[in-house]
mmCIF file of C-alpha atoms in Angstrom:
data_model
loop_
_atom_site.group_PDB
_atom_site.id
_atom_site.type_symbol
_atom_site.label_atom_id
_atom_site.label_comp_id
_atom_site.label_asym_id
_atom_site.label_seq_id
_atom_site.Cartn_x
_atom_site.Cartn_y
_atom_site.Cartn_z
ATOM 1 C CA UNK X 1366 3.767 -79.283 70.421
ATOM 2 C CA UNK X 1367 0.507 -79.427 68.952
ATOM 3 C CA UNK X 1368 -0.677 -77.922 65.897
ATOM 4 C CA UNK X 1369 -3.133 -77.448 62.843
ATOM 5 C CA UNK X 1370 -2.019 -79.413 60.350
ATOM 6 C CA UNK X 1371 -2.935 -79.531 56.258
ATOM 7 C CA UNK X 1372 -1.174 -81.847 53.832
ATOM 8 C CA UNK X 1373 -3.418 -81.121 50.940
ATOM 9 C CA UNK X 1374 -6.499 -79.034 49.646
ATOM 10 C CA UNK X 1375 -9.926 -78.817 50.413
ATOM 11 C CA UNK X 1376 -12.855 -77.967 53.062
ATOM 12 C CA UNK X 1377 -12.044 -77.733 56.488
ATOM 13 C CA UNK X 1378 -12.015 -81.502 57.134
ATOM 14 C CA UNK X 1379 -8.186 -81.359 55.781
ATOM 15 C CA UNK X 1380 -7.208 -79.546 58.514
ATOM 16 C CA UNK X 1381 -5.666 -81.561 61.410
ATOM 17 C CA UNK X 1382 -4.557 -81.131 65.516
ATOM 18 C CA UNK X 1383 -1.273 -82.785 64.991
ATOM 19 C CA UNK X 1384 1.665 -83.488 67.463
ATOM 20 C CA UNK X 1385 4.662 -82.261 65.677
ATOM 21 C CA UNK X 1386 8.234 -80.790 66.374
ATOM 22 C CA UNK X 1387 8.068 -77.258 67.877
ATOM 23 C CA UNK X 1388 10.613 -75.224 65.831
ATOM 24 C CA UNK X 1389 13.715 -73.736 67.143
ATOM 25 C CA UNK X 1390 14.422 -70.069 67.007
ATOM 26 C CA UNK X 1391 17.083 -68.956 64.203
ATOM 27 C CA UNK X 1392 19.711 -66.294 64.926
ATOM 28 C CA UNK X 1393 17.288 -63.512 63.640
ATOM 29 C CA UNK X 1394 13.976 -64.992 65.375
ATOM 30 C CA UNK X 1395 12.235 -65.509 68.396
ATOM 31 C CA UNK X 1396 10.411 -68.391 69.467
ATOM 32 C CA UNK X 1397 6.912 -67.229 70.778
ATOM 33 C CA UNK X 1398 4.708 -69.609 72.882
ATOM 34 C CA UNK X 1399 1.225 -68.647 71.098
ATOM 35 C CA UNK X 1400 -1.801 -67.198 73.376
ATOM 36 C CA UNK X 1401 -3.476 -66.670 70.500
ATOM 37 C CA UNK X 1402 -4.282 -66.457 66.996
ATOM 38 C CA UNK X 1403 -6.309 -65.024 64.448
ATOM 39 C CA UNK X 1404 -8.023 -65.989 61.430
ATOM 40 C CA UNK X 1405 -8.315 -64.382 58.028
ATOM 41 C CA UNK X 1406 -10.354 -64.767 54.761
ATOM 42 C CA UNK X 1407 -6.200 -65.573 54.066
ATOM 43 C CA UNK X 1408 -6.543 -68.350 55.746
ATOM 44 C CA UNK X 1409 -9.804 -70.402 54.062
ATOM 45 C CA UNK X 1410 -8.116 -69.441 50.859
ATOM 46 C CA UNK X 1411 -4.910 -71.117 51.222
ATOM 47 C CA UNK X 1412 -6.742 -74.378 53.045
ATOM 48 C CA UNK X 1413 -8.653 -74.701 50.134
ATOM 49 C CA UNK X 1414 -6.875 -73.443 47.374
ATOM 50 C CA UNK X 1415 -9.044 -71.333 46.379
ATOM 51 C CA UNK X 1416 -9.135 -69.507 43.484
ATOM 52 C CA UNK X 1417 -6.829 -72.089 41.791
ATOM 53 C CA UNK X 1418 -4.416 -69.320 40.556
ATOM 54 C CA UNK X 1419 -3.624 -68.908 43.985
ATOM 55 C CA UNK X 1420 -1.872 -72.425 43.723
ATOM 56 C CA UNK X 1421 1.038 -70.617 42.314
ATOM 57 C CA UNK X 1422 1.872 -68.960 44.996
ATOM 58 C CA UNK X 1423 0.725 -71.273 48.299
ATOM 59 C CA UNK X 1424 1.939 -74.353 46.192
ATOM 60 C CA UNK X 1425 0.755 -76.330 43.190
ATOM 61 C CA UNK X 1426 -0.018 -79.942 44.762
ATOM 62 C CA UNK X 1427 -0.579 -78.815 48.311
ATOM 63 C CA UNK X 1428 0.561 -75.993 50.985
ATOM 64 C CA UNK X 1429 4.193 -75.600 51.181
ATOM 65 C CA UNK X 1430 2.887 -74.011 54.336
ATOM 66 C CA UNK X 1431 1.639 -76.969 56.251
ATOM 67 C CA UNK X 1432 0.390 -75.483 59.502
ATOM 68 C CA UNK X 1433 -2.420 -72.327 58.956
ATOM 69 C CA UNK X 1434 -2.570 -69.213 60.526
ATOM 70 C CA UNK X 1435 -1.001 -66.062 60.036
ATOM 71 C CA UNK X 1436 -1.973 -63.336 63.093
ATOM 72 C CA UNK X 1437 -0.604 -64.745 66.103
ATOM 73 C CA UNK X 1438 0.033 -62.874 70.416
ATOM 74 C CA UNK X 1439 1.597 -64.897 73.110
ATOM 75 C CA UNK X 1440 5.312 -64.116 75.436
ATOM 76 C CA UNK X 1441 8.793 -64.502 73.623
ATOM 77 C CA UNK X 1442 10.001 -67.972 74.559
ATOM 78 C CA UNK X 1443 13.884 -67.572 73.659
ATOM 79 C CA UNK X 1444 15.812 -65.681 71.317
ATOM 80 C CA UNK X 1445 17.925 -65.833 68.347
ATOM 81 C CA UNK X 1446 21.764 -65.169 68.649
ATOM 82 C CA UNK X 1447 21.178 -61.777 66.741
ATOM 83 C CA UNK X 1448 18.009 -60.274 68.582
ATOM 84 C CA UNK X 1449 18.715 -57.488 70.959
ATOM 85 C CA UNK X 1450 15.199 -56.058 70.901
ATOM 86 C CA UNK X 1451 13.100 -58.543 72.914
ATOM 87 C CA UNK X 1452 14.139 -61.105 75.793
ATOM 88 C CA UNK X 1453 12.177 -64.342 77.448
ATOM 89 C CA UNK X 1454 8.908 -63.211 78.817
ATOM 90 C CA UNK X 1455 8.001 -60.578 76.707
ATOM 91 C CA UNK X 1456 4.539 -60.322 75.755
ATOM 92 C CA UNK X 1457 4.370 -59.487 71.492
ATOM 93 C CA UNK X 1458 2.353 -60.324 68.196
ATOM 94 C CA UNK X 1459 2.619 -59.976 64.910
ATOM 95 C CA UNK X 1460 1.645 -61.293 61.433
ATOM 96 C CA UNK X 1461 3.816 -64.475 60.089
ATOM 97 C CA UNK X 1462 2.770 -63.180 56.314
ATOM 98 C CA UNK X 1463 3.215 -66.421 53.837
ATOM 99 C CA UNK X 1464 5.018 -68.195 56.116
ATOM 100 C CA UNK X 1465 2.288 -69.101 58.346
ATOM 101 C CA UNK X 1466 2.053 -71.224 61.307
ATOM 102 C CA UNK X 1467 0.224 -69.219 64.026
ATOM 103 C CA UNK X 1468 -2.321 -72.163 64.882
ATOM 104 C CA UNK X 1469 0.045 -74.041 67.486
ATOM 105 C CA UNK X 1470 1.361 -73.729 70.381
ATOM 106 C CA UNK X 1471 5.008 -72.359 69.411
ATOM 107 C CA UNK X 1472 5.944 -70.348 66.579
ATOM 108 C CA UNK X 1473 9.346 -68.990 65.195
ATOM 109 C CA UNK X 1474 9.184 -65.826 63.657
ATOM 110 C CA UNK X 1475 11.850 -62.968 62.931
ATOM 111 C CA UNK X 1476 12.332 -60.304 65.206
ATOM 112 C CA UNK X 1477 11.783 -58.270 62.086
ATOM 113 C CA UNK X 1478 7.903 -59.272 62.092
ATOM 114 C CA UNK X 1479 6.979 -58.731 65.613
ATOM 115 C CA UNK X 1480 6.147 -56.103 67.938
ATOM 116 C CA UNK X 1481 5.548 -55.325 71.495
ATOM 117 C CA UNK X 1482 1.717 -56.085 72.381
ATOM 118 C CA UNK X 1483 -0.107 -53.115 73.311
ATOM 119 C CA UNK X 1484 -0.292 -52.936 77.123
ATOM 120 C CA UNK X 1485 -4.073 -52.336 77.217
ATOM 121 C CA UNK X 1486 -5.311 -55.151 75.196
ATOM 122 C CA UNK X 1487 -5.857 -58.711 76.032
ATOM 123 C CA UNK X 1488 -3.536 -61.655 73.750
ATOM 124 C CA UNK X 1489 -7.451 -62.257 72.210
ATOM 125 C CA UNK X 1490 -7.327 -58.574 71.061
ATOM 126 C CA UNK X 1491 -3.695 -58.335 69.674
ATOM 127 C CA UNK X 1492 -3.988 -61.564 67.941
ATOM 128 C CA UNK X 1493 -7.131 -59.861 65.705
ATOM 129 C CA UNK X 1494 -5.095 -56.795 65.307
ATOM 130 C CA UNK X 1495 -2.146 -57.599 62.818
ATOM 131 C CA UNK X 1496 -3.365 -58.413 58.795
ATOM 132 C CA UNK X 1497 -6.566 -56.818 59.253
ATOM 133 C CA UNK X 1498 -5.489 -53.641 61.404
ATOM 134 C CA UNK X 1499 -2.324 -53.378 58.587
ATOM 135 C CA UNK X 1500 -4.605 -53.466 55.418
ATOM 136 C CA UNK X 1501 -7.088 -50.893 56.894
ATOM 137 C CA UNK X 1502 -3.629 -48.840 57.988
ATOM 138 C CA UNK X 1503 -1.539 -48.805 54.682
ATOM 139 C CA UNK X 1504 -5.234 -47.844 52.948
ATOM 140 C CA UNK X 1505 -6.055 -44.825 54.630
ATOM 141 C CA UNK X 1506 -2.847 -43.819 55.164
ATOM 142 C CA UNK X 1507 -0.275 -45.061 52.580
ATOM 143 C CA UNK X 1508 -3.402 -45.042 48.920
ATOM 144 C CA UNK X 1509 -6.051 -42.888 50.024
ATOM 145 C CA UNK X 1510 -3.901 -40.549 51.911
ATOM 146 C CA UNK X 1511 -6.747 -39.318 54.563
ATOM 147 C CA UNK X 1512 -7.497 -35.829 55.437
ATOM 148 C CA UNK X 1513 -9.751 -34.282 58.032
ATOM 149 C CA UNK X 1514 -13.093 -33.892 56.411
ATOM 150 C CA UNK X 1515 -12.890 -36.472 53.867
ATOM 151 C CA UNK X 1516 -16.000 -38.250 52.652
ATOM 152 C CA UNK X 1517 -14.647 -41.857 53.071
ATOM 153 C CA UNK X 1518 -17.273 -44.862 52.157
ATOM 154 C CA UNK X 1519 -16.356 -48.485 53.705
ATOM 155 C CA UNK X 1520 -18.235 -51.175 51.631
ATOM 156 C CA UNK X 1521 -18.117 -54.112 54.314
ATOM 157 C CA UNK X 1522 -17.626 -52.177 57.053
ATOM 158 C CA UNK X 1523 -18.751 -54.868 59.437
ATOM 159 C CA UNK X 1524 -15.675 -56.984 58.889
ATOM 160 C CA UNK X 1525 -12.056 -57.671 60.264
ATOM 161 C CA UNK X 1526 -10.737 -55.528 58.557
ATOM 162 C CA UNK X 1527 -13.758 -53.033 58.273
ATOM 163 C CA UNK X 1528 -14.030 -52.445 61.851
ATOM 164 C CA UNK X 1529 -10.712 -51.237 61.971
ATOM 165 C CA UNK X 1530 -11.393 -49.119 58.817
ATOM 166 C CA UNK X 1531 -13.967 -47.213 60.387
ATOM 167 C CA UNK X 1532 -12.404 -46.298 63.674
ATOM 168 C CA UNK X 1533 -9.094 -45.587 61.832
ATOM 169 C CA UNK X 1534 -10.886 -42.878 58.945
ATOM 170 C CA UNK X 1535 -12.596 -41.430 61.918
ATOM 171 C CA UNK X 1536 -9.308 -41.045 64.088
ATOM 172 C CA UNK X 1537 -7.648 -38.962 61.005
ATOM 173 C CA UNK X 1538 -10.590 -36.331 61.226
ATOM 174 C CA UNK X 1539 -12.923 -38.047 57.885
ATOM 175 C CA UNK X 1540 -16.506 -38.193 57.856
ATOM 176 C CA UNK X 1541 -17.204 -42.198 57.448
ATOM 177 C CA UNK X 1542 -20.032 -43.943 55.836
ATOM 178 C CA UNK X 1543 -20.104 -48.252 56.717
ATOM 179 C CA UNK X 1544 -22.054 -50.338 54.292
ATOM 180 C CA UNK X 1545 -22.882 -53.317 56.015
ATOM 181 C CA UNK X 1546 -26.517 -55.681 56.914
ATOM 182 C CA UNK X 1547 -29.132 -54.650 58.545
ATOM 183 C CA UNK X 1548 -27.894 -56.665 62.165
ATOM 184 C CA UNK X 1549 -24.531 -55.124 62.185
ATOM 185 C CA UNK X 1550 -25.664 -51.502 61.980
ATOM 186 C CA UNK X 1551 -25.871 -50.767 65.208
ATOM 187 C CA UNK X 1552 -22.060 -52.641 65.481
ATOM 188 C CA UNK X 1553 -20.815 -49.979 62.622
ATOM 189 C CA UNK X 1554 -22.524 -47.044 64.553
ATOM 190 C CA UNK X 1555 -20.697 -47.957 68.081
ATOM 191 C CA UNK X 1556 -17.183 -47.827 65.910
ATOM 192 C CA UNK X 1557 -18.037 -44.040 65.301
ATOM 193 C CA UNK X 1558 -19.417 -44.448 61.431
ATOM 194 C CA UNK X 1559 -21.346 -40.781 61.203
ATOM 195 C CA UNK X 1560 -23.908 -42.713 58.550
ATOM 196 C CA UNK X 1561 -24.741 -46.259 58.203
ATOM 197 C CA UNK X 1562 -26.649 -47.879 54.987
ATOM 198 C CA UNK X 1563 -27.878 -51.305 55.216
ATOM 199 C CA UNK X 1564 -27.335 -52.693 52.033
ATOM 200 C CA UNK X 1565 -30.295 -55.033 52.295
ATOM 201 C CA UNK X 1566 -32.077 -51.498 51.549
ATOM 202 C CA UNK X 1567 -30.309 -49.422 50.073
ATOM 203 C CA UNK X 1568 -27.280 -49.575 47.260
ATOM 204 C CA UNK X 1569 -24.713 -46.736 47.924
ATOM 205 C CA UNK X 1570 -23.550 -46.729 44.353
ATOM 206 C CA UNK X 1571 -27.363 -45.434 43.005
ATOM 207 C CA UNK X 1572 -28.194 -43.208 46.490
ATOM 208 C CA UNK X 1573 -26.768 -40.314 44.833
ATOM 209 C CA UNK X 1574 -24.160 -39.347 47.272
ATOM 210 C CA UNK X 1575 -20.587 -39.494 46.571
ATOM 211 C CA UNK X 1576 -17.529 -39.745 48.471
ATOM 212 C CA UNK X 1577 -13.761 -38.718 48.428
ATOM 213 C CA UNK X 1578 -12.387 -42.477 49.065
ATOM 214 C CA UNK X 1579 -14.523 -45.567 48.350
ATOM 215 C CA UNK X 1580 -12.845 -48.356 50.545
ATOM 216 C CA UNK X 1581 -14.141 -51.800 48.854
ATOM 217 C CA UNK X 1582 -12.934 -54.858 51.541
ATOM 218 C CA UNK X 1583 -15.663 -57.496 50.150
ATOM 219 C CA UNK X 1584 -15.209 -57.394 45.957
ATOM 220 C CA UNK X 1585 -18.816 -58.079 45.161
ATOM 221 C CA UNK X 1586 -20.042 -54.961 43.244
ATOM 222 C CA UNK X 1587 -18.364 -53.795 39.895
ATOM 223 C CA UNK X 1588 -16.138 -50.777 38.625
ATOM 224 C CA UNK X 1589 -19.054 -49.556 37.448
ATOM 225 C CA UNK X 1590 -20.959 -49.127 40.156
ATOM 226 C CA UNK X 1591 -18.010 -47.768 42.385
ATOM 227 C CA UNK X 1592 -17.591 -45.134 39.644
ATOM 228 C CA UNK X 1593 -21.154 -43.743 40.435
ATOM 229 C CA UNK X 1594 -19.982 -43.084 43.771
ATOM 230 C CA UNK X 1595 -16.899 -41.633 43.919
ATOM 231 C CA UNK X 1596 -16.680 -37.926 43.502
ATOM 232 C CA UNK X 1597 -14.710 -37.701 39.794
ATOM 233 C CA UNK X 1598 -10.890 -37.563 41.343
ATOM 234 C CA UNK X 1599 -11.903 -39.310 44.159
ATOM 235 C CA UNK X 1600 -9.815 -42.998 45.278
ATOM 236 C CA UNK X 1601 -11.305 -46.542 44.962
ATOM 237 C CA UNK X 1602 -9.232 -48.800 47.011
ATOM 238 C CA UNK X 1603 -10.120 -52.527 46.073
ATOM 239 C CA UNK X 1604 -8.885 -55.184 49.106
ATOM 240 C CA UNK X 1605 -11.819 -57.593 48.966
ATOM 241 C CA UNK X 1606 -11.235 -61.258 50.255
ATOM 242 C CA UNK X 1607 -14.355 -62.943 48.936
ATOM 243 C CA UNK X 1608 -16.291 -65.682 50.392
ATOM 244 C CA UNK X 1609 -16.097 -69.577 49.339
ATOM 245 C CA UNK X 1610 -18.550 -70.034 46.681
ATOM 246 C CA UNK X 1611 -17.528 -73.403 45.258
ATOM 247 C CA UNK X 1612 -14.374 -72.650 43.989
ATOM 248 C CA UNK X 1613 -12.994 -70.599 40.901
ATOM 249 C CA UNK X 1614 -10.164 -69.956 38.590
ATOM 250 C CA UNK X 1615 -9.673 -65.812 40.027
ATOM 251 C CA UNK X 1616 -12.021 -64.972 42.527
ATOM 252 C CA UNK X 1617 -11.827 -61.343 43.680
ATOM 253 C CA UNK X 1618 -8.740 -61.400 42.272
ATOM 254 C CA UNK X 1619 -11.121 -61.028 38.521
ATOM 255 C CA UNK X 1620 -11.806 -57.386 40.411
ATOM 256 C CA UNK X 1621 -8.317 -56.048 41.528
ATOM 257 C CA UNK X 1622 -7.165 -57.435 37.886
ATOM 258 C CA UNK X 1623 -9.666 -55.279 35.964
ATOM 259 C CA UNK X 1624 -8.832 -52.321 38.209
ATOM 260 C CA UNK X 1625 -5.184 -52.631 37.269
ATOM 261 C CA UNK X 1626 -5.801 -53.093 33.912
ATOM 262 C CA UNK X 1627 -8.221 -49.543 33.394
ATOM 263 C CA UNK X 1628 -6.204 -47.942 36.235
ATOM 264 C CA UNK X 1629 -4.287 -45.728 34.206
ATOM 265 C CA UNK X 1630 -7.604 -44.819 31.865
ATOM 266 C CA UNK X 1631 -9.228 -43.190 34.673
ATOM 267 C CA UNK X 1632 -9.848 -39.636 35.874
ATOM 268 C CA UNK X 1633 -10.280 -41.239 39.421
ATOM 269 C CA UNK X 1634 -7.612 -42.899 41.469
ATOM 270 C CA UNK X 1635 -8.026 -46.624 41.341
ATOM 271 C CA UNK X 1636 -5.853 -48.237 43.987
ATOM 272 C CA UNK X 1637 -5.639 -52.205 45.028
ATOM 273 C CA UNK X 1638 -3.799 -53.137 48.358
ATOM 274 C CA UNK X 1639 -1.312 -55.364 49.292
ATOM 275 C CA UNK X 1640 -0.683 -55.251 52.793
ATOM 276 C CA UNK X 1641 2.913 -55.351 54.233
ATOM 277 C CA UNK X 1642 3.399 -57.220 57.481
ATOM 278 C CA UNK X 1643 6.449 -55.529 59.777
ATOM 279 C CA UNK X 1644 7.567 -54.208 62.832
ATOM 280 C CA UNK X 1645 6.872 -50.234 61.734
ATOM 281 C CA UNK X 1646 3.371 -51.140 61.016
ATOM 282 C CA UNK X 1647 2.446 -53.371 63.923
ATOM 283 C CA UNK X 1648 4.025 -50.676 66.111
ATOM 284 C CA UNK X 1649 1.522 -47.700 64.668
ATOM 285 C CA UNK X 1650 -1.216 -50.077 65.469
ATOM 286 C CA UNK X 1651 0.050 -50.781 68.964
ATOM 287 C CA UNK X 1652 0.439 -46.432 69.753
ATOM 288 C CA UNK X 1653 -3.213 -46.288 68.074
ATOM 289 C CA UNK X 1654 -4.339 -48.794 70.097
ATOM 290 C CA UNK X 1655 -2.709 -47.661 73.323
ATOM 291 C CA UNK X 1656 -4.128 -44.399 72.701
ATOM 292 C CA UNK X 1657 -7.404 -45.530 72.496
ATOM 293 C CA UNK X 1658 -8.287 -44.687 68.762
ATOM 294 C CA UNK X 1659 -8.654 -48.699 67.542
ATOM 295 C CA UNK X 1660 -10.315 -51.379 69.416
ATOM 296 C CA UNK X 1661 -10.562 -54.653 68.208
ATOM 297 C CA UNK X 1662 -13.826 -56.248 67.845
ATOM 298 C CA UNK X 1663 -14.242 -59.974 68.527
ATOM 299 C CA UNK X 1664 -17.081 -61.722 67.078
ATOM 300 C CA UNK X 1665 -16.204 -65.763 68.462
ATOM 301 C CA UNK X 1666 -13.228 -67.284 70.066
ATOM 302 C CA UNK X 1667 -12.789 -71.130 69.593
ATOM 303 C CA UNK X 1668 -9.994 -73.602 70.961
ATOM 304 C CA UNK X 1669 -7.193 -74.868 68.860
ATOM 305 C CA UNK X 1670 -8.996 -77.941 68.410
ATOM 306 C CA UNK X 1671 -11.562 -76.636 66.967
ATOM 307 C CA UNK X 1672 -9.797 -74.444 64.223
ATOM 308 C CA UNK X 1673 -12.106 -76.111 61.414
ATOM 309 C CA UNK X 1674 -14.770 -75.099 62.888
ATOM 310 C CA UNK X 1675 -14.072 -71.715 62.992
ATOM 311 C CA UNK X 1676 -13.054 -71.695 59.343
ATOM 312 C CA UNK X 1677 -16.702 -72.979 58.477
ATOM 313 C CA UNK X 1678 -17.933 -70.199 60.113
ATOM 314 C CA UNK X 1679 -15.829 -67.547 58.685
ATOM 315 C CA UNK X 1680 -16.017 -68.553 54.852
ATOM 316 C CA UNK X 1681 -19.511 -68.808 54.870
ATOM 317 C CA UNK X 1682 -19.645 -64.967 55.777
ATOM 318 C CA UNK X 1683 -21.732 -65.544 58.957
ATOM 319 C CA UNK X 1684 -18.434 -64.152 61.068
ATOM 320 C CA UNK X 1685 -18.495 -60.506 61.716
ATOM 321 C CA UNK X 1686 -15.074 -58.554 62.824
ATOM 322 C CA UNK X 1687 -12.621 -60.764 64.187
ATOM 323 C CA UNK X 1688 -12.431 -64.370 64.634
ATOM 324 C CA UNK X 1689 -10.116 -65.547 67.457
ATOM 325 C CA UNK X 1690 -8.660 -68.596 67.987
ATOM 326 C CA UNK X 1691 -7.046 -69.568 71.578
ATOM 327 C CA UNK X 1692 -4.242 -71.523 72.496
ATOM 328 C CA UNK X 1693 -3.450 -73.305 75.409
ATOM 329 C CA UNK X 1694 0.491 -73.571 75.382
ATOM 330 C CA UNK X 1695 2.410 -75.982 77.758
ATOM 331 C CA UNK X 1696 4.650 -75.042 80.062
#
């Protein structure tokens, strides 16, 4: 089969289309021939390396994970010994976590991990769904615990993960505020944000207004200045990816560190996020989306060939909502 390749670190050049031996299901996986795939601010970090600290967990010299991708849709191949859940044919997606792999043609992955794609979406449109639908998810749901009426800010609301922040808040009843530039406004406002500031204008943390949950997906303002706006027991969530800006030791890790570290100094709840990939979550996101309360938003689609290319779009924060990748499986 073919797949995206990486034997060491560095810009997207590393990155390879690479015959190489498609996998064989284990007695608790299925083998999935990949429709599509997703990328992630995940998945620039781990191709690069980037921040360096990260190196201990994706590998010190290079990826233990050779072939990128994480968020993957397609139709169950075969089947594990053990898997009673899905058969040959079935259409599914899910989130490989760590692992990787999604940018090929085949992919193994346990039957734990997967879920049955959502009738009324495309493969293109399941494949965005998974890390990005999760994070928003577990944050509204699991940290900030959401109520009708709450004031909920989304600082990069224009994002992957963003888009599905906004429609998700608004779907458990809160009033939602998207902080995004000035030619995704009118992208936040067709998600259902009530108010929209373009931070090329204006700065939410100095406007005066404050909110019940500040949702922070991009890292790039301080504790600080979420403090000003967050009502004083309100709920900073901190999930930013970053963008590649030459490489560092921490990256937007430096932020979710500090909020750790003053966490339990604070009159206001400070939260970071660690989304959980798994069948219970994917399958909330598939009744949401059935029902018509999330809608993925694609910004590009690009071949399998041209994965690198899409990753130089992405990091250099150009990309807006999802980035889809598609895959043209044999057989």
């Amino acid at each position: 089969m073919k797949a995206i390749v990486q034997d060491r670190y560095g810009p997207p050049d590393v990155l390879e289309l690479r015959e190489v031996d498609t996998p064989v299901a284990a007695d608790n996986e299925v083998l999935v021939r990949v429709h599509a795939a997703a990328l992630n601010a995940y998945d620039w970090h781990v191709m690069r390396g980037d921040p360096r600290m990260s190196r201990l967990t994706f590998g010190l010299g290079r990826p233990k994970a050779r072939i990128r991708g994480r968020d993957f849709a397609g139709r169950v191949e075969a089947v594990g010994a053990q898997v009673k859940r899905f058969r040959p044919g079935d259409e599914v997606y899910g989130d490989l976590g760590h692992a990787n792999g999604a940018f090929a043609e085949y992919v193994c992955v346990p039957d734990d991990m997967v879920a049955s794609k959502p009738v009324n979406l495309t493969m293109e449109q399941a494949a965005a769904m998974p890390l990005a639908g999760i994070t928003a998810l577990m944050g509204l749901r699991d940290q900030a615990r959401t109520q009708p009426g709450q004031r909920i800010l989304v600082n990069g609301a224009s994002g992957g993960v963003g888009t599905f922040t906004v429609q998700l808040a608004k779907s458990f009843g809160a009033e939602v505020t998207g902080v995004c530039s000035t030619r995704n406004v009118d992208l936040v406002r067709s998600l259902g944000a009530d108010h929209v500031i373009d931070y090329t204008r204006d700065d939410f943390t100095r406007d005066g207004r404050r909110y019940d949950v500040v949702f922070d997906l991009v890292g790039n303002r301080s504790l600080a200045d979420h403090r000003r706006a967050l009502t004083p027991t309100g709920t900073l969530i901190l999930s930013g990816g970053g963008v590649f800006e030459g490489g560092s030791l921490i990256g937007p890790a430096g932020l979710i560190m500090r909020g750790q570290l003053v966490s339990r100094f604070v009159r206001y709840r400070l939260l970071t996020l660690d989304a959980k990939p798994g069948r219970e979550n994917l399958a909330e996101l598939s009744d949401l989306a059935e029902a018509g309360k999330i809608t993925p938003v694609i910004d590009r689609t690009y071949p399998l060939r041209e994965v690198p290319d899409a990753i130089r779009y992405l990091e250099g924060e150009h990309a807006r909502a999802k980035v889809v990748i598609t895959v043209a499986a044999r057989g």
